[in-house]
Amino acid sequence: MLPIVDVLEHVLKLKHRFRIWLCPTAAFTSIPLHPAHPFQTKADRSEKELCLEDLYIYSYTPTLSALIRFRQLMKKRRILRSLTIRISS
């Protein structure tokens, strides 16, 4: 996964915690991608092992058309957000 992270950071300039959508195709549809970690940041293993989910938020979509439909639906939806905090003494 380290080469993928290198492209995400240095070529695409994505910041950490950015959401990434994975859409596996061909042979990759039949294998689990989430165990594709951890990777080492240094060959001598002197730093903490990281994995893709430590750096980015990733989700799966079965098809690109499903992702497009979902994103269009989310644009139309009006999301009301509220936060209520009650502190009792």
Coordinates of N, CA and C in Angstrom, one line a residue:
M1 N 0.8 -1.2 0.0 CA 0.0 0.0 0.0 C 0.9 1.3 0.0
L2 N 2.1 1.2 0.4 CA 2.9 2.4 0.4 C 3.1 3.1 -0.9
P3 N 3.2 2.4 -2.0 CA 3.3 3.1 -3.3 C 1.9 3.8 -3.6
I4 N 0.8 3.3 -3.2 CA -0.5 3.9 -3.4 C -0.5 5.2 -2.5
V5 N -0.1 5.1 -1.3 CA -0.1 6.3 -0.4 C 0.9 7.4 -1.0
D6 N 2.0 7.0 -1.5 CA 2.9 7.9 -2.2 C 2.2 8.7 -3.3
V7 N 1.5 8.0 -4.1 CA 0.7 8.7 -5.2 C -0.3 9.6 -4.6
L8 N -1.1 9.1 -3.6 CA -2.1 9.9 -3.1 C -1.6 11.2 -2.5
E9 N -0.4 11.1 -1.8 CA 0.1 12.3 -1.1 C 0.9 13.2 -2.1
H10 N 1.8 12.6 -2.9 CA 2.7 13.4 -3.7 C 2.2 13.8 -5.1
V11 N 1.4 12.9 -5.7 CA 0.9 13.2 -7.0 C -0.4 13.9 -7.0
L12 N -1.4 13.3 -6.2 CA -2.7 13.9 -6.1 C -2.9 14.9 -5.1
K13 N -1.9 15.0 -4.2 CA -1.8 16.0 -3.1 C -3.0 15.9 -2.2
L14 N -3.5 14.7 -1.9 CA -4.6 14.5 -1.0 C -4.1 14.6 0.5
K15 N -4.9 15.3 1.3 CA -4.6 15.5 2.7 C -5.0 14.2 3.4
H16 N -4.4 14.0 4.5 CA -4.8 12.8 5.4 C -6.2 13.0 5.8
R17 N -6.9 11.9 6.0 CA -8.3 11.8 6.4 C -9.3 12.2 5.3
F18 N -8.8 12.3 4.1 CA -9.6 12.5 2.9 C -10.3 11.2 2.6
R19 N -11.6 11.3 2.2 CA -12.3 10.1 1.8 C -12.0 9.6 0.5
I20 N -11.7 8.3 0.4 CA -11.3 7.6 -0.9 C -12.4 6.5 -1.1
W21 N -12.9 6.4 -2.3 CA -13.8 5.4 -2.7 C -13.1 4.3 -3.5
L22 N -13.2 3.1 -3.1 CA -12.6 2.0 -3.8 C -13.7 1.2 -4.5
C23 N -13.4 1.0 -5.8 CA -14.3 0.2 -6.7 C -13.5 -0.9 -7.3
P24 N -13.4 -2.0 -6.7 CA -12.6 -3.1 -7.2 C -13.2 -3.7 -8.5
T25 N -12.4 -4.1 -9.4 CA -12.8 -4.7 -10.7 C -12.1 -5.9 -10.9
A26 N -12.6 -6.7 -11.9 CA -11.9 -8.0 -12.4 C -11.7 -8.9 -11.2
A27 N -10.4 -9.4 -11.1 CA -10.1 -10.3 -10.0 C -10.2 -9.7 -8.6
F28 N -10.1 -8.4 -8.5 CA -10.1 -7.8 -7.2 C -11.5 -7.8 -6.6
T29 N -12.5 -8.1 -7.3 CA -13.9 -8.2 -6.7 C -14.0 -9.4 -5.8
S30 N -13.2 -10.4 -6.0 CA -13.3 -11.6 -5.2 C -12.3 -11.8 -4.1
I31 N -11.5 -10.7 -3.9 CA -10.6 -10.8 -2.7 C -10.8 -9.6 -1.8
P32 N -10.6 -9.8 -0.5 CA -10.8 -8.7 0.4 C -9.6 -7.7 0.3
L33 N -9.9 -6.4 0.1 CA -8.9 -5.4 0.0 C -8.5 -4.9 1.4
H34 N -9.4 -4.9 2.4 CA -9.0 -4.3 3.7 C -7.9 -4.9 4.4
P35 N -7.5 -6.2 4.2 CA -6.3 -6.7 4.9 C -5.0 -6.3 4.2
A36 N -5.1 -5.4 3.2 CA -3.9 -5.0 2.5 C -3.1 -4.0 3.3
H37 N -2.8 -4.3 4.6 CA -2.0 -3.5 5.5 C -1.5 -4.4 6.6
P38 N -0.6 -4.0 7.4 CA 0.0 -2.7 7.5 C 1.3 -2.7 6.6
F39 N 1.7 -1.5 6.4 CA 3.0 -1.3 5.6 C 4.0 -0.6 6.5
Q40 N 5.2 -0.7 6.2 CA 6.3 -0.1 7.0 C 6.6 1.2 6.4
T41 N 6.9 2.3 7.2 CA 7.3 3.5 6.6 C 8.9 3.5 6.4
K42 N 9.6 2.7 7.1 CA 11.0 2.6 6.9 C 11.4 1.1 6.8
A43 N 12.4 0.8 6.0 CA 12.8 -0.6 5.8 C 13.3 -1.2 7.1
D44 N 13.9 -0.4 7.9 CA 14.4 -1.0 9.2 C 13.4 -1.1 10.3
R45 N 12.1 -0.8 10.0 CA 11.0 -1.0 10.9 C 11.2 -0.1 12.2
S46 N 11.8 1.0 12.0 CA 12.1 1.8 13.2 C 10.9 2.8 13.5
E47 N 10.0 2.9 12.6 CA 8.8 3.7 12.9 C 7.5 2.8 13.0
K48 N 6.5 3.4 13.6 CA 5.2 2.7 13.8 C 4.7 2.2 12.4
E49 N 4.1 1.0 12.5 CA 3.5 0.5 11.3 C 2.2 1.3 11.0
L50 N 2.0 1.7 9.8 CA 0.7 2.4 9.5 C 0.0 1.5 8.5
C51 N -1.3 1.8 8.3 CA -2.1 1.2 7.3 C -2.9 2.3 6.6
L52 N -3.5 2.0 5.5 CA -4.3 3.0 4.8 C -5.3 3.7 5.6
E53 N -6.0 2.9 6.5 CA -7.1 3.5 7.3 C -6.6 4.4 8.4
D54 N -5.3 4.4 8.7 CA -4.7 5.4 9.6 C -4.6 6.7 8.9
L55 N -4.5 6.7 7.6 CA -4.2 8.0 6.9 C -5.4 8.5 6.1
Y56 N -6.3 7.7 5.6 CA -7.4 8.1 4.8 C -8.7 7.4 5.3
I57 N -9.8 7.9 4.9 CA -11.1 7.3 5.2 C -11.5 6.6 3.9
Y58 N -11.7 5.3 3.9 CA -12.0 4.7 2.6 C -13.3 3.9 2.7
S59 N -14.0 3.9 1.6 CA -15.3 3.2 1.5 C -15.3 2.4 0.2
Y60 N -16.2 1.4 0.1 CA -16.3 0.6 -1.1 C -17.6 0.9 -1.8
T61 N -17.5 0.8 -3.1 CA -18.7 0.9 -3.9 C -18.7 -0.3 -4.9
P62 N -19.8 -0.9 -5.2 CA -19.8 -2.0 -6.1 C -19.6 -1.6 -7.6
T63 N -20.1 -0.4 -7.9 CA -19.9 0.1 -9.3 C -19.8 1.6 -9.3
L64 N -19.2 2.1 -10.3 CA -19.1 3.6 -10.4 C -20.5 4.2 -10.5
S65 N -21.4 3.5 -11.2 CA -22.8 4.1 -11.3 C -23.5 4.2 -10.0
A66 N -23.2 3.2 -9.1 CA -23.8 3.2 -7.7 C -23.2 4.4 -7.0
L67 N -21.9 4.7 -7.1 CA -21.3 5.8 -6.4 C -21.9 7.1 -7.0
I68 N -22.1 7.2 -8.3 CA -22.6 8.5 -8.9 C -24.0 8.7 -8.4
R69 N -24.9 7.7 -8.4 CA -26.2 7.8 -7.9 C -26.3 8.2 -6.4
F70 N -25.4 7.6 -5.6 CA -25.3 8.0 -4.2 C -24.9 9.5 -4.0
R71 N -23.9 9.9 -4.8 CA -23.5 11.3 -4.6 C -24.6 12.3 -5.1
Q72 N -25.3 11.9 -6.1 CA -26.4 12.8 -6.6 C -27.5 12.9 -5.6
L73 N -27.8 11.7 -4.9 CA -28.8 11.7 -3.9 C -28.4 12.6 -2.7
M74 N -27.1 12.5 -2.3 CA -26.7 13.3 -1.2 C -26.7 14.8 -1.5
K75 N -26.5 15.2 -2.7 CA -26.5 16.6 -3.1 C -28.0 17.1 -2.9
K76 N -29.0 16.3 -3.3 CA -30.4 16.7 -3.2 C -30.9 16.7 -1.8
R77 N -30.3 15.8 -0.9 CA -30.8 15.7 0.4 C -30.4 16.8 1.3
R78 N -31.3 17.3 2.0 CA -31.0 18.4 3.0 C -30.8 17.8 4.3
I79 N -29.6 17.9 4.8 CA -29.2 17.3 6.1 C -29.3 18.3 7.2
L80 N -30.1 18.1 8.2 CA -30.2 18.9 9.3 C -29.3 18.3 10.4
R81 N -28.4 19.2 10.9 CA -27.5 18.7 11.9 C -27.7 19.5 13.2
S82 N -27.7 18.9 14.3 CA -27.8 19.6 15.5 C -27.0 18.9 16.6
L83 N -26.6 19.6 17.5 CA -25.8 19.1 18.7 C -26.4 19.6 19.9
T84 N -26.8 18.8 20.8 CA -27.4 19.2 22.1 C -26.5 18.7 23.2
I85 N -26.1 19.6 24.1 CA -25.3 19.2 25.2 C -26.0 19.6 26.5
R86 N -26.2 18.7 27.4 CA -26.8 19.0 28.7 C -25.8 18.7 29.8
I87 N -25.5 19.7 30.6 CA -24.6 19.5 31.7 C -25.4 19.6 33.0
S88 N -25.4 18.6 33.7 CA -26.1 18.7 35.0 C -25.1 18.8 36.1
S89 N -25.5 19.6 37.1 CA -24.5 19.8 38.3 C -24.8 18.9 39.4

